[in-house]
Coordinates of C-alpha atoms and ligand atoms in Angstrom, one line a residue:
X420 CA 62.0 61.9 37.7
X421 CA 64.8 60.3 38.9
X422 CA 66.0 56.7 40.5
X423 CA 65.4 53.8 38.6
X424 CA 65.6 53.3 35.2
X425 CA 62.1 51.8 33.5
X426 CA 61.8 48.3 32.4
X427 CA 63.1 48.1 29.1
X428 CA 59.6 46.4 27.9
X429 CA 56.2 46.0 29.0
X430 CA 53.3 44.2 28.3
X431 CA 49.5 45.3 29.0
X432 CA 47.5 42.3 29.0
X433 CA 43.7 44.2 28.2
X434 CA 42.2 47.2 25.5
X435 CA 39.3 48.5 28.0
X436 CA 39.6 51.9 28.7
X437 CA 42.1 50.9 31.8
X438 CA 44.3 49.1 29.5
X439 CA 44.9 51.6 26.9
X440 CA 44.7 54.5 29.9
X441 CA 47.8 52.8 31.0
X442 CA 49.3 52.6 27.8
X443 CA 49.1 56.1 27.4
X444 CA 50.3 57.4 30.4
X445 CA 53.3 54.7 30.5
X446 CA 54.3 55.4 27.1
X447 CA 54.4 59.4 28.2
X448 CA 56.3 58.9 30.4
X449 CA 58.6 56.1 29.7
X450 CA 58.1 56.0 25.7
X451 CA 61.3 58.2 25.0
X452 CA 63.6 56.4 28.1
X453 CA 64.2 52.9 26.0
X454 CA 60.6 51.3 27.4
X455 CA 58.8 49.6 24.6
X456 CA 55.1 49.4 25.7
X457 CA 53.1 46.6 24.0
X458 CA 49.5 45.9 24.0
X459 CA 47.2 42.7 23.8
X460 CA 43.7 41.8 23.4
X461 CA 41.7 39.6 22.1
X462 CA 38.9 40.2 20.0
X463 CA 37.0 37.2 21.2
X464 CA 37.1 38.3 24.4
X465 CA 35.0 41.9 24.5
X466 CA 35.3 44.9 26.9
X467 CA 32.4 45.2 29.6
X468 CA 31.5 48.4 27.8
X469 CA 29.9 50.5 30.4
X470 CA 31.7 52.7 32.7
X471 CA 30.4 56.2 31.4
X472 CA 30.8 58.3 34.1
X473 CA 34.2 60.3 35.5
X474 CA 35.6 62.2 38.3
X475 CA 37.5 65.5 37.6
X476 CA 40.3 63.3 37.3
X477 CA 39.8 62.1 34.0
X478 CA 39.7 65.6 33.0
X479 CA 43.5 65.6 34.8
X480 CA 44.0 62.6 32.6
X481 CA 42.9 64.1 28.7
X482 CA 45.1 67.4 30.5
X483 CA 48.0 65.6 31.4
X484 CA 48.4 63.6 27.8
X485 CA 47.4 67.0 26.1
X486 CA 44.0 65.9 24.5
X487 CA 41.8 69.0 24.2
X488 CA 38.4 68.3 25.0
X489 CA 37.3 69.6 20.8
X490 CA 39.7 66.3 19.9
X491 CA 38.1 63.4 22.2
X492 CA 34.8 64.8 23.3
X493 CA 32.7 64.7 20.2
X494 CA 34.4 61.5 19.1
X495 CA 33.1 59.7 22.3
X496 CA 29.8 61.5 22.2
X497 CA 30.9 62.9 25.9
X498 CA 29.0 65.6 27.7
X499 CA 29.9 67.6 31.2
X500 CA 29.2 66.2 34.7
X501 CA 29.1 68.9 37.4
X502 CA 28.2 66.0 40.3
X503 CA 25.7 63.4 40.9
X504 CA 21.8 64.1 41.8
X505 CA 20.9 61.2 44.2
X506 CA 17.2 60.4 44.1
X507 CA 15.0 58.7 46.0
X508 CA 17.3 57.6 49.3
X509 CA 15.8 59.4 51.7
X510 CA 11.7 59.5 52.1
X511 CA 12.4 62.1 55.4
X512 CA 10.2 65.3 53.8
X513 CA 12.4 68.2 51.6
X514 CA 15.3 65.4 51.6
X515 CA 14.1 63.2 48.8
X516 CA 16.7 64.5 46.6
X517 CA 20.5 66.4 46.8
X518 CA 23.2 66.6 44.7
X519 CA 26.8 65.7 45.3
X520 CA 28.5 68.8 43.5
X521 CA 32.2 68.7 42.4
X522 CA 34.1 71.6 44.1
X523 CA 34.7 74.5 42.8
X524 CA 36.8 77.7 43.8
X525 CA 33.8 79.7 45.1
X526 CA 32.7 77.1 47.5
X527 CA 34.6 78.5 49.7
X528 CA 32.3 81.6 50.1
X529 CA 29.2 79.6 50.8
X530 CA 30.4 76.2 52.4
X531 CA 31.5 77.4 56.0
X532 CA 28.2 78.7 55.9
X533 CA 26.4 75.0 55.2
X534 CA 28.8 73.2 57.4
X535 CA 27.9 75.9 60.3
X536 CA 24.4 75.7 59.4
X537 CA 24.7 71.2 59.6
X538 CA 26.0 71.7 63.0
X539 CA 23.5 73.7 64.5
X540 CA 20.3 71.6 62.9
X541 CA 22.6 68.8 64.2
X542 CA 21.8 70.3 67.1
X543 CA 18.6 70.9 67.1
X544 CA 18.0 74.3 65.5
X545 CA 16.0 74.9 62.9
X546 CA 17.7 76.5 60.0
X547 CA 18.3 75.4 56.3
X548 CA 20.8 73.2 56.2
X549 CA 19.8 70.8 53.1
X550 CA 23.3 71.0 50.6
X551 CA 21.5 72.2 47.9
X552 CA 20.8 75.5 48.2
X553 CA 24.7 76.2 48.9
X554 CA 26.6 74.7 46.0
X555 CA 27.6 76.1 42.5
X556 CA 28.0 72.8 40.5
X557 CA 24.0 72.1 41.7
X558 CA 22.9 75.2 40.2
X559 CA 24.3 74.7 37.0
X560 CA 23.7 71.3 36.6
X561 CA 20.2 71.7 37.4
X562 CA 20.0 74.9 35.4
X563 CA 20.7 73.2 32.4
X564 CA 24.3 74.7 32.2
X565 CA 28.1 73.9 31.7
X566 CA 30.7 73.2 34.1
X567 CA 32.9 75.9 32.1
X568 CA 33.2 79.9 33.1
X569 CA 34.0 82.5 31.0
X570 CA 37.2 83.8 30.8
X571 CA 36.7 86.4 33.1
X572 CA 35.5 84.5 35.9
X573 CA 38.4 84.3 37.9
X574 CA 37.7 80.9 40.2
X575 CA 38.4 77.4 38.9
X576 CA 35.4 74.8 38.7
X577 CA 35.6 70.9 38.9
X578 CA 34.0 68.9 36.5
X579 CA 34.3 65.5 34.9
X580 CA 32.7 63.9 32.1
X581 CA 29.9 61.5 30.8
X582 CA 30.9 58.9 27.2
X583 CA 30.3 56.6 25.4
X584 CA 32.6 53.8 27.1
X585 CA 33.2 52.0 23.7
X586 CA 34.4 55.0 21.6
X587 CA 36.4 56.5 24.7
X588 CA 38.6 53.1 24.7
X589 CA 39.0 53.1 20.7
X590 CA 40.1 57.2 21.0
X591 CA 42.7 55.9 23.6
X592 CA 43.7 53.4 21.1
X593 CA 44.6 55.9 18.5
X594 CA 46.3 58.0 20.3
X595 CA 48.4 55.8 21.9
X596 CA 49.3 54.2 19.4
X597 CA 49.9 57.3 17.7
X598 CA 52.8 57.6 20.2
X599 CA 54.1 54.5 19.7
X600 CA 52.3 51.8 22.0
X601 CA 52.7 48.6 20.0
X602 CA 49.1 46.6 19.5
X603 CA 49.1 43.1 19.1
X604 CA 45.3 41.2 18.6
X605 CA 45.9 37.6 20.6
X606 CA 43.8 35.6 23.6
X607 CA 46.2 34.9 25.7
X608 CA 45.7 30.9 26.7
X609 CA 48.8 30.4 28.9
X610 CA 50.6 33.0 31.6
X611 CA 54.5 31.6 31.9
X612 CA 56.2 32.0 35.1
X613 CA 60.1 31.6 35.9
X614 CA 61.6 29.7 38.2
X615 CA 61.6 32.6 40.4
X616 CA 57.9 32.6 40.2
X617 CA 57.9 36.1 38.0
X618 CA 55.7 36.6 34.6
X619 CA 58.5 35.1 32.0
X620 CA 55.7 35.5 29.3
X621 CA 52.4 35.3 27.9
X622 CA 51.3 32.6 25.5
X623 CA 49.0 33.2 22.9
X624 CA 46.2 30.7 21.4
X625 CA 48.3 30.4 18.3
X626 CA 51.6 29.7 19.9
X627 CA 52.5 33.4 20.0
X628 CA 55.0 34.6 23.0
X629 CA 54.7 38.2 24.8
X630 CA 58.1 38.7 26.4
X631 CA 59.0 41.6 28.8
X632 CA 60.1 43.0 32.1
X633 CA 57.0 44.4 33.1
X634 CA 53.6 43.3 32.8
X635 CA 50.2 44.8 33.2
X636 CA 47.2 42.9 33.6
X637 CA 44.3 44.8 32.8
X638 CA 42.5 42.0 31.6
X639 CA 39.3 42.5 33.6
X640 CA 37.3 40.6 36.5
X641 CA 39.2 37.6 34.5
X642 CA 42.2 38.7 36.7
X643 CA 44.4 36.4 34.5
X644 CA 47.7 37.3 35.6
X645 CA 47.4 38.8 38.9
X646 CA 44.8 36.3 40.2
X647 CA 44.9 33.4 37.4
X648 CA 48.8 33.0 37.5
X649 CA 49.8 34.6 40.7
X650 CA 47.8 33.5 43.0
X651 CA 47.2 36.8 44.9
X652 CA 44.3 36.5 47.1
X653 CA 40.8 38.6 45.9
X654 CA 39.3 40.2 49.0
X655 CA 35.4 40.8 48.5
X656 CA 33.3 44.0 49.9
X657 CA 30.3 41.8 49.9
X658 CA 30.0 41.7 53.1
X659 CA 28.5 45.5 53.6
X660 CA 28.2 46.4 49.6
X661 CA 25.7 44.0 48.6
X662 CA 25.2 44.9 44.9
X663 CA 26.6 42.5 42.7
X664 CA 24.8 43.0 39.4
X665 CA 23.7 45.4 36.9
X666 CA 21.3 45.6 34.1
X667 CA 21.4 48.1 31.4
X668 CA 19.6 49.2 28.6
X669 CA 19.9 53.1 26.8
X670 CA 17.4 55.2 26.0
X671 CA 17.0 58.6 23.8
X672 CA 17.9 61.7 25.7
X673 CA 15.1 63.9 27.5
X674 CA 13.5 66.7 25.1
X675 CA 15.7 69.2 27.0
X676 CA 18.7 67.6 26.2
X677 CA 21.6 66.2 28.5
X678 CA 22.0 67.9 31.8
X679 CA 25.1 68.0 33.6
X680 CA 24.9 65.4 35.8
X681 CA 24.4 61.5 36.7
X682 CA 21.1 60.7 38.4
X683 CA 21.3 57.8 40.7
X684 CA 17.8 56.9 41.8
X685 CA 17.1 54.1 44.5
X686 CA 15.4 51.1 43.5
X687 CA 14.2 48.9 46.0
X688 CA 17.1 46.1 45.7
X689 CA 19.6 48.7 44.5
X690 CA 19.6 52.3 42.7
X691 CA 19.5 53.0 38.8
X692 CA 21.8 55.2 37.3
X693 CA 20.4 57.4 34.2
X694 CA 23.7 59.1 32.0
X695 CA 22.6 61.3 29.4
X696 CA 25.6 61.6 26.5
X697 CA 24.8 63.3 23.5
X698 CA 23.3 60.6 21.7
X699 CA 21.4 59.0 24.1
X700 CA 20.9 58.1 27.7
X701 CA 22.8 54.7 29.3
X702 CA 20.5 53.5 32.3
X703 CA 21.4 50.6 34.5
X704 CA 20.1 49.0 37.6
X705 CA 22.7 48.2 40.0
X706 CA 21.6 45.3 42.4
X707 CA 22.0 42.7 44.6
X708 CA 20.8 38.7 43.3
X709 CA 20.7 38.2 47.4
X710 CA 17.8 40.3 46.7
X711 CA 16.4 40.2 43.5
X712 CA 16.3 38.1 40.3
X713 CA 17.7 39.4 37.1
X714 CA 14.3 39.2 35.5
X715 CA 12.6 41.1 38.4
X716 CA 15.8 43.7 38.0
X717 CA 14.7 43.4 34.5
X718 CA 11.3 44.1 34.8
X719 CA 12.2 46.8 37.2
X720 CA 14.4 49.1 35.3
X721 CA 12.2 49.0 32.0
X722 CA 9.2 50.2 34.3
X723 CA 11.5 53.0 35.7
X724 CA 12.5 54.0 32.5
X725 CA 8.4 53.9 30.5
X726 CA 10.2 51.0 28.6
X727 CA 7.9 48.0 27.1
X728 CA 7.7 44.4 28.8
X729 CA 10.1 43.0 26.0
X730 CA 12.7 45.6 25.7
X731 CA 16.2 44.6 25.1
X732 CA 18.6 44.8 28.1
X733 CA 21.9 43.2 28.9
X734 CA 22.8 41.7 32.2
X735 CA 26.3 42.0 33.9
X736 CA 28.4 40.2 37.2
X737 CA 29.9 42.0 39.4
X738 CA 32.8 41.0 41.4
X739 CA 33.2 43.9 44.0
X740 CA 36.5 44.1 45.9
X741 CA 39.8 44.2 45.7
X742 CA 43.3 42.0 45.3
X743 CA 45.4 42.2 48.0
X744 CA 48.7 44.0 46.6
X745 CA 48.4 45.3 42.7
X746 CA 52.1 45.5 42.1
X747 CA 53.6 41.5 42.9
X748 CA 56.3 40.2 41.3
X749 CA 57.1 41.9 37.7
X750 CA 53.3 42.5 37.2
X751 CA 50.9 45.4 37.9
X752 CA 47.3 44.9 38.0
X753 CA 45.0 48.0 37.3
X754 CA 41.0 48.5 36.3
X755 CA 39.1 45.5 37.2
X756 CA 41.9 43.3 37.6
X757 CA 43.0 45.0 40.3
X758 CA 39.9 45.3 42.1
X759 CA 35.9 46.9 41.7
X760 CA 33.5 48.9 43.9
X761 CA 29.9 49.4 42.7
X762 CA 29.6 52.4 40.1
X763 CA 27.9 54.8 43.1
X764 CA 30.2 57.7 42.6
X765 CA 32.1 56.6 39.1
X766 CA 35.4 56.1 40.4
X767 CA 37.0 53.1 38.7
X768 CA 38.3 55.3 35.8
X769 CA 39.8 57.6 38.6
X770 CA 41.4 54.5 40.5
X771 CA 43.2 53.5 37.5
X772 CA 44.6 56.8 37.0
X773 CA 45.7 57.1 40.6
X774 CA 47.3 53.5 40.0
X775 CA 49.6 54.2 37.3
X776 CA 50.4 57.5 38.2
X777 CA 51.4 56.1 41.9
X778 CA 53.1 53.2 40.0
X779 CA 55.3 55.1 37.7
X780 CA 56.8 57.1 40.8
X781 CA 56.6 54.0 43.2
X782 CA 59.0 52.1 40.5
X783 CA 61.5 55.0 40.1
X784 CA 61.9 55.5 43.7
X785 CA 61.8 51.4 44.6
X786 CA 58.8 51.7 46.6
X787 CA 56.7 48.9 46.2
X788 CA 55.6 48.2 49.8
X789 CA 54.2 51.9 50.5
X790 CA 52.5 51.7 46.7
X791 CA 50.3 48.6 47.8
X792 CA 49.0 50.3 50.9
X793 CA 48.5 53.6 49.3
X794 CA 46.3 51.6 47.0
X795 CA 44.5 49.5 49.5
X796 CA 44.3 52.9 51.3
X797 CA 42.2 54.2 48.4
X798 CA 39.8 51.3 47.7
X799 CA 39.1 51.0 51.4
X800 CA 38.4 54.9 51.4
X801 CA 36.4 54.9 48.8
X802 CA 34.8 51.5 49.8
X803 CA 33.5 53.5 53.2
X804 CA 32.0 56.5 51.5
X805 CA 29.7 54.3 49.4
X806 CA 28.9 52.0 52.4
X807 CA 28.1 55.6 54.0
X808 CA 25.3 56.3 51.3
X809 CA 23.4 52.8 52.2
X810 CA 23.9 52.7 56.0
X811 CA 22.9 56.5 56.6
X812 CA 20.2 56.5 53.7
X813 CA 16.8 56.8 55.1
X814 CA 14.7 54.6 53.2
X815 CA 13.4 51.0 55.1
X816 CA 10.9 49.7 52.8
X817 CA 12.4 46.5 51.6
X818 CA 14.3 43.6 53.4
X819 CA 17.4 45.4 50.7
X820 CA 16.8 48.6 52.4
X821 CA 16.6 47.2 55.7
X822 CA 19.5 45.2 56.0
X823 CA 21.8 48.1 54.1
X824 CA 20.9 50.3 56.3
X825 CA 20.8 48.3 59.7
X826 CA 24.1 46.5 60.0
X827 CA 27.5 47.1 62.1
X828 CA 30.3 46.1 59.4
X829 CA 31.4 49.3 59.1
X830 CA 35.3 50.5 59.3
X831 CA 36.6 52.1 62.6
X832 CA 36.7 54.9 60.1
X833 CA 33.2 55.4 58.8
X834 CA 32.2 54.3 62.6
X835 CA 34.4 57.3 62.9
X836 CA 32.5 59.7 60.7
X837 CA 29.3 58.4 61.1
X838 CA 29.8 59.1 65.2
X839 CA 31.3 62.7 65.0
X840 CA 28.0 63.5 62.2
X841 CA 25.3 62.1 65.2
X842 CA 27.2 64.0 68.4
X843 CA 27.0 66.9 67.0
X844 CA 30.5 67.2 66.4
X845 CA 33.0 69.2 64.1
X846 CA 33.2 66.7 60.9
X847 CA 35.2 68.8 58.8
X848 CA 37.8 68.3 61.7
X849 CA 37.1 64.7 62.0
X850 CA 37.6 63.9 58.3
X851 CA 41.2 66.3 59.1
X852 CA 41.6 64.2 62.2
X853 CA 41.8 60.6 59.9
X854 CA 43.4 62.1 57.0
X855 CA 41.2 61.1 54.6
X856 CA 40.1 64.4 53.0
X857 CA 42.6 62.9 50.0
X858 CA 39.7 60.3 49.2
X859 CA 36.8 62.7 49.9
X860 CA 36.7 66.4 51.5
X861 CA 34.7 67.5 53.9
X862 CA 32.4 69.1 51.6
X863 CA 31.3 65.1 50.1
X864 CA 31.1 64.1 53.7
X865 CA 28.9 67.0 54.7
X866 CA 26.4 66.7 51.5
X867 CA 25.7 63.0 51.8
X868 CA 24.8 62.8 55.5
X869 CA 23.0 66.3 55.4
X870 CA 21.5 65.2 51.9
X871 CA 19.5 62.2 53.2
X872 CA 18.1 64.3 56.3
X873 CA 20.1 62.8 59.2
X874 CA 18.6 65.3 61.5
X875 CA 16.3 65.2 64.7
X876 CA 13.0 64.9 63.3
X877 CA 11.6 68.1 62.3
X878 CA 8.8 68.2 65.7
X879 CA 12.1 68.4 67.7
X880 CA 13.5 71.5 66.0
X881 CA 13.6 74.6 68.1
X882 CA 13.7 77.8 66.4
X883 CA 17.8 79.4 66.4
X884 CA 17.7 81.3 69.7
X885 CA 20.9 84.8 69.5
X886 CA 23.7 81.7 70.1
X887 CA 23.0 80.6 66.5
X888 CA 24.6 83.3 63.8
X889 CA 21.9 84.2 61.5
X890 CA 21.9 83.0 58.0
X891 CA 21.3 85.0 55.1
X892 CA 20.0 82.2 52.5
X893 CA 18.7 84.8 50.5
X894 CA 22.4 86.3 50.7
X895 CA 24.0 83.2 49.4
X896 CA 21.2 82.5 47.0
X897 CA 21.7 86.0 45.2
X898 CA 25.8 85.3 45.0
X899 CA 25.1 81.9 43.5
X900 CA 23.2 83.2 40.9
X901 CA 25.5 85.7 40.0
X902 CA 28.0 83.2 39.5
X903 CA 25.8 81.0 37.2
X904 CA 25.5 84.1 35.4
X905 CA 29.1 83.1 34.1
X906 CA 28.1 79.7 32.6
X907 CA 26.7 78.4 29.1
X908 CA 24.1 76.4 28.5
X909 CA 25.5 72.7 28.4
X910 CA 23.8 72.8 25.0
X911 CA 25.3 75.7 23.7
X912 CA 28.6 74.2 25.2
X913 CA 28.8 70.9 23.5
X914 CA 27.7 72.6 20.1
X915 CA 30.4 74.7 20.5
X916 CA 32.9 71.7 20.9
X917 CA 31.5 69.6 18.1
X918 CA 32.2 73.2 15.4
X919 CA 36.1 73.7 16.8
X920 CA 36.3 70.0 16.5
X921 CA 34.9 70.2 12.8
X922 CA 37.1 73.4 12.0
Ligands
LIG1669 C1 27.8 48.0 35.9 C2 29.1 48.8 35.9 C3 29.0 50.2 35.8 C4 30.2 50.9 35.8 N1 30.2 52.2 35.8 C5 31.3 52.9 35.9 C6 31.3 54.4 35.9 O1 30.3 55.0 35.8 N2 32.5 55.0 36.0 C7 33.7 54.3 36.0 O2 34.8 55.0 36.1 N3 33.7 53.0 35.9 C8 32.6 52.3 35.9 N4 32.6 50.9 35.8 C9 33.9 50.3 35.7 C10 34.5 50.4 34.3 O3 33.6 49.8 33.4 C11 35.8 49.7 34.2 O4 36.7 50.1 35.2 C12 36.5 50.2 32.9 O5 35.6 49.9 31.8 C13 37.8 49.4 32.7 O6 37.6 48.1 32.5 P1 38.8 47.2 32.2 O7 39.6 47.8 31.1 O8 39.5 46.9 33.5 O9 38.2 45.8 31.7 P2 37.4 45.3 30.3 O10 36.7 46.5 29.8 O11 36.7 44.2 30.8 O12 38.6 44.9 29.4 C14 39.3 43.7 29.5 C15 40.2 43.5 28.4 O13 41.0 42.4 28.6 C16 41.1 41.6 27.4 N5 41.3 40.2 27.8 C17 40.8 39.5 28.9 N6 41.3 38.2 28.9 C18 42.1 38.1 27.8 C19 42.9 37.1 27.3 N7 43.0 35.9 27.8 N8 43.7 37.4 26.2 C20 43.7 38.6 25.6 N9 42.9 39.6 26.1 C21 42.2 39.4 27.2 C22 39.8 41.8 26.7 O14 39.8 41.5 25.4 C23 39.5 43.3 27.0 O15 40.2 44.0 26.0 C24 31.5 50.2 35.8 C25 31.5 48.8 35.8 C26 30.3 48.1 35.8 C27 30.4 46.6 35.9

């Protein structure tokens, strides 16, 4: 990279996994240029320890560092994720459940033929046209098999991850400091500013000073620098993502051991997500207090889950939204200093990798205006495909369910999307059309509105007259199993893992 240089020092103000994921990847690539990279936390002040499921892009993250999977995996007690199985958000018959699969290489031989076969149920026809049957990823996952062909499989799959969110943070630890991220153990009481209203330095408890050019704040929903010291505004999604809680509590893994994917089940002020790693299973109820008390949430997820009346959970806020501009003045704010959307699709890990990546090239090249709107772009993105899931869910069975699914505050975006799906228009060239196929393809698009049924009801389907092209489902359903053919078991997978990490 060129342009210029790197700040001769920075401090990261946070040891969560964004913290030390920034470390990392600012120490790669600024380590050997004369950038000392220092980090502080406190150890009164915990992680939020949860945050256990990934995108692929965490796997781009272990690649781009050059972890191998055998040297973090078993540490962190991780397992594969192929997609997410959403239960439970649509009551409409044969849609109460679909998966949202992460691409792979041979969706391209079956996806034309699920988009085709959307718009002509779309419009009326009836033909299969629930996502399932047409994806890879939901085969394996729900074979019990690995995200990971053979060698001689020639198409590459999408996966990311499930871990333990503690061990993941200490394993960053290591090996960034390893590479020579400095790690200082302070609570910061005091954030200095200059006279020209930049981060001079950070002022421990015990009169400690944290000097540099550059700070981070990934000090989480504390927001201490970016929000506490600077001032910049917070701007809430509360007003069409309603959860603002969670409660958690883990249980053992099922007897056939972890499958490949996150469940996320609707509840009937939220949903509950179920993440099995190899040790056990995290849960957690994800809610609104508008809607439900914590003991109700409580009571709800330990019923959900066969737990007794008195088991053990832990409660969390949320603070969902997102600061105005991450990078002001001399300081960068990433993970949930920077901003939060519900856990739905596990993409705060992926956010914070996007962050610093954009940073690092944003600094080098001086570009600090087109940085903040690339990531407002990306939270607001993201922001509308949740909303999606609630408005276009098909479940009205609670005031919750009611109101997430009958208001207007939507983007001129998702009003976009959700208008093309409903006039039987082409989405994949609507999603083309905004330019948002960066944030989520066509193929996410397509699965979640087709997942929950948004059809004409079944008594208005007309049988596919010679206009519609005949689809072979038996066709794709004998190529998708060929493929799976390819894949270990998951078990057989993470045994593998845990020997070549022993050897
Ligand atoms: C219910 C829930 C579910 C989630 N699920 C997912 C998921 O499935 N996938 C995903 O990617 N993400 C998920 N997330 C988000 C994920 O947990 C976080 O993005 C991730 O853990 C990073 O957190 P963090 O490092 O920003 O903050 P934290 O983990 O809160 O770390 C903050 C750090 O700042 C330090 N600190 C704060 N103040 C001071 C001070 N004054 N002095 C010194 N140190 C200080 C603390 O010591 C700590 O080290 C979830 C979040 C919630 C709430």
């Amino acid at each position: 990279m060129s342009g210029r240089p790197p700040p001769r020092s920075i401090v990261i103000l946070g040891g969560g996994t964004a913290g030390w994921m920034a470390a990392s990847l600012l120490q790669q690539r600024w380590g050997d240029r004369g950038c000392a990279v220092t980090l502080v936390e406190s150890k009164d002040i915990g992680i939020i320890g949860v945050g256990e499921g990934s995108t692929p892009q965490l796997k781009a993250f272990f690649d781009k560092l050059g972890i191998s999977e055998a040297e973090w995996m078993p540490r962190c007690n991780a397992t594969y994720k192929a997609g997410i199985e959403f239960s439970g958000w649509s009551d409409r018959p044969g849609f109460e459940r679909y998966f949202h699969p992460f691409p792979t290489e041979v969706d391209r031989f079956t996806e034309g033929k699920f988009f085709y076969a959307t718009r002509a149920r779309r419009a009326g026809r009836d033909v299969p046209a629930h996502p399932d049957r047409f994806y890879l990823s939901t085969r394996l996952a729900r074979a019990g098999l690995a995200p990971l062909a053979s060698d001689n499989f020639p198409f590459r799959i999408g996966y990311g991850y499930h871990f333990d969110a503690h061990l993941v943070g200490t394993t960053l630890r290591d090996f960034a400091v390893g590479r020579g991220v400095r790690h200082a153990t302070a609570t910061i009481a005091e954030v200095q500013l200059n006279e020209a209203g930049d981060v001079a330095a950070l002022i421990a408890d015990d009169g400690r000073r944290f000097e540099a050019e550059l700070f981070v704040d990934a000090s989480g929903f504390r927001a201490a620098i970016i929000e506490g010291a600077l001032g910049e505004k917070h701007l809430s999604f509360g007003d069409n993502l309603f959860n603002d809680r969670a409660v958690v509590a883990p249980t053992p893994l099922p007897a056939g051991g972890p499958l490949a994917c996150t469940k996320a089940t609707a509840a009937s002020a939220g949903w509950i997500w179920h993440i099995p790693l190899t040790t056990r299973a995290g849960n957690g109820y994800v809610y609104s207090s508008r809607y439900l008390d914590p003991e109700d949430a409580a009571a709800e997820l330990r019923a959900h889950l066969g737990l007794a009346p008195d088991a053990e959970v832990r409660h969390l806020q949320m603070k969902c939204g997102r600061v105005e501009r991450s990078w002001v003045k001399n300081c960068l704010a990433i993970g949930l200093a920077q901003g939060f959307l519900e856990p739905l699709e596990a993409t705060a890990l992926h956010i914070v990798l996007a962050t610093v990546e954009g940073f690092l090239d944003a600094h080098e090249q001086d570009e600090r205006d087109a940085f903040n709107a690339a990531v407002a772009r990306r939270y607001e993105g993201i922001r509308d495909y949740i909303v999606c899931h609630y408005r276009t869910a098909q479940r009205r069975d609670t005031d919750y369910w009611r109101d997430a699914t009958g208001h207007d505050r939507l983007s001129d975006s998702l009003k976009g999307i959700i208008t093309a799906w409903f006039t039987g228009a082409d989405l994949t060239e609507e999603v083309h059309r905004q330019g948002i196929a960066d944030i989520y393809p066509p193929l996410s698009w397509h699965c979640l509105l087709a997942g929950y049924g948004n059809y004409p009801d079944p008594s208005r389907l007309r049988a596919p007259g010679p206009d519609i092209m005949p689809l072979d489902m038996a066709e794709v359903e004998r190529f998708i199993d060929g493929c799976a053919r390819n894949f270990p078991t998951h078990r057989a997978s993470l045994a593998a893992l845990r020997q070549r990490a022993a050897a």
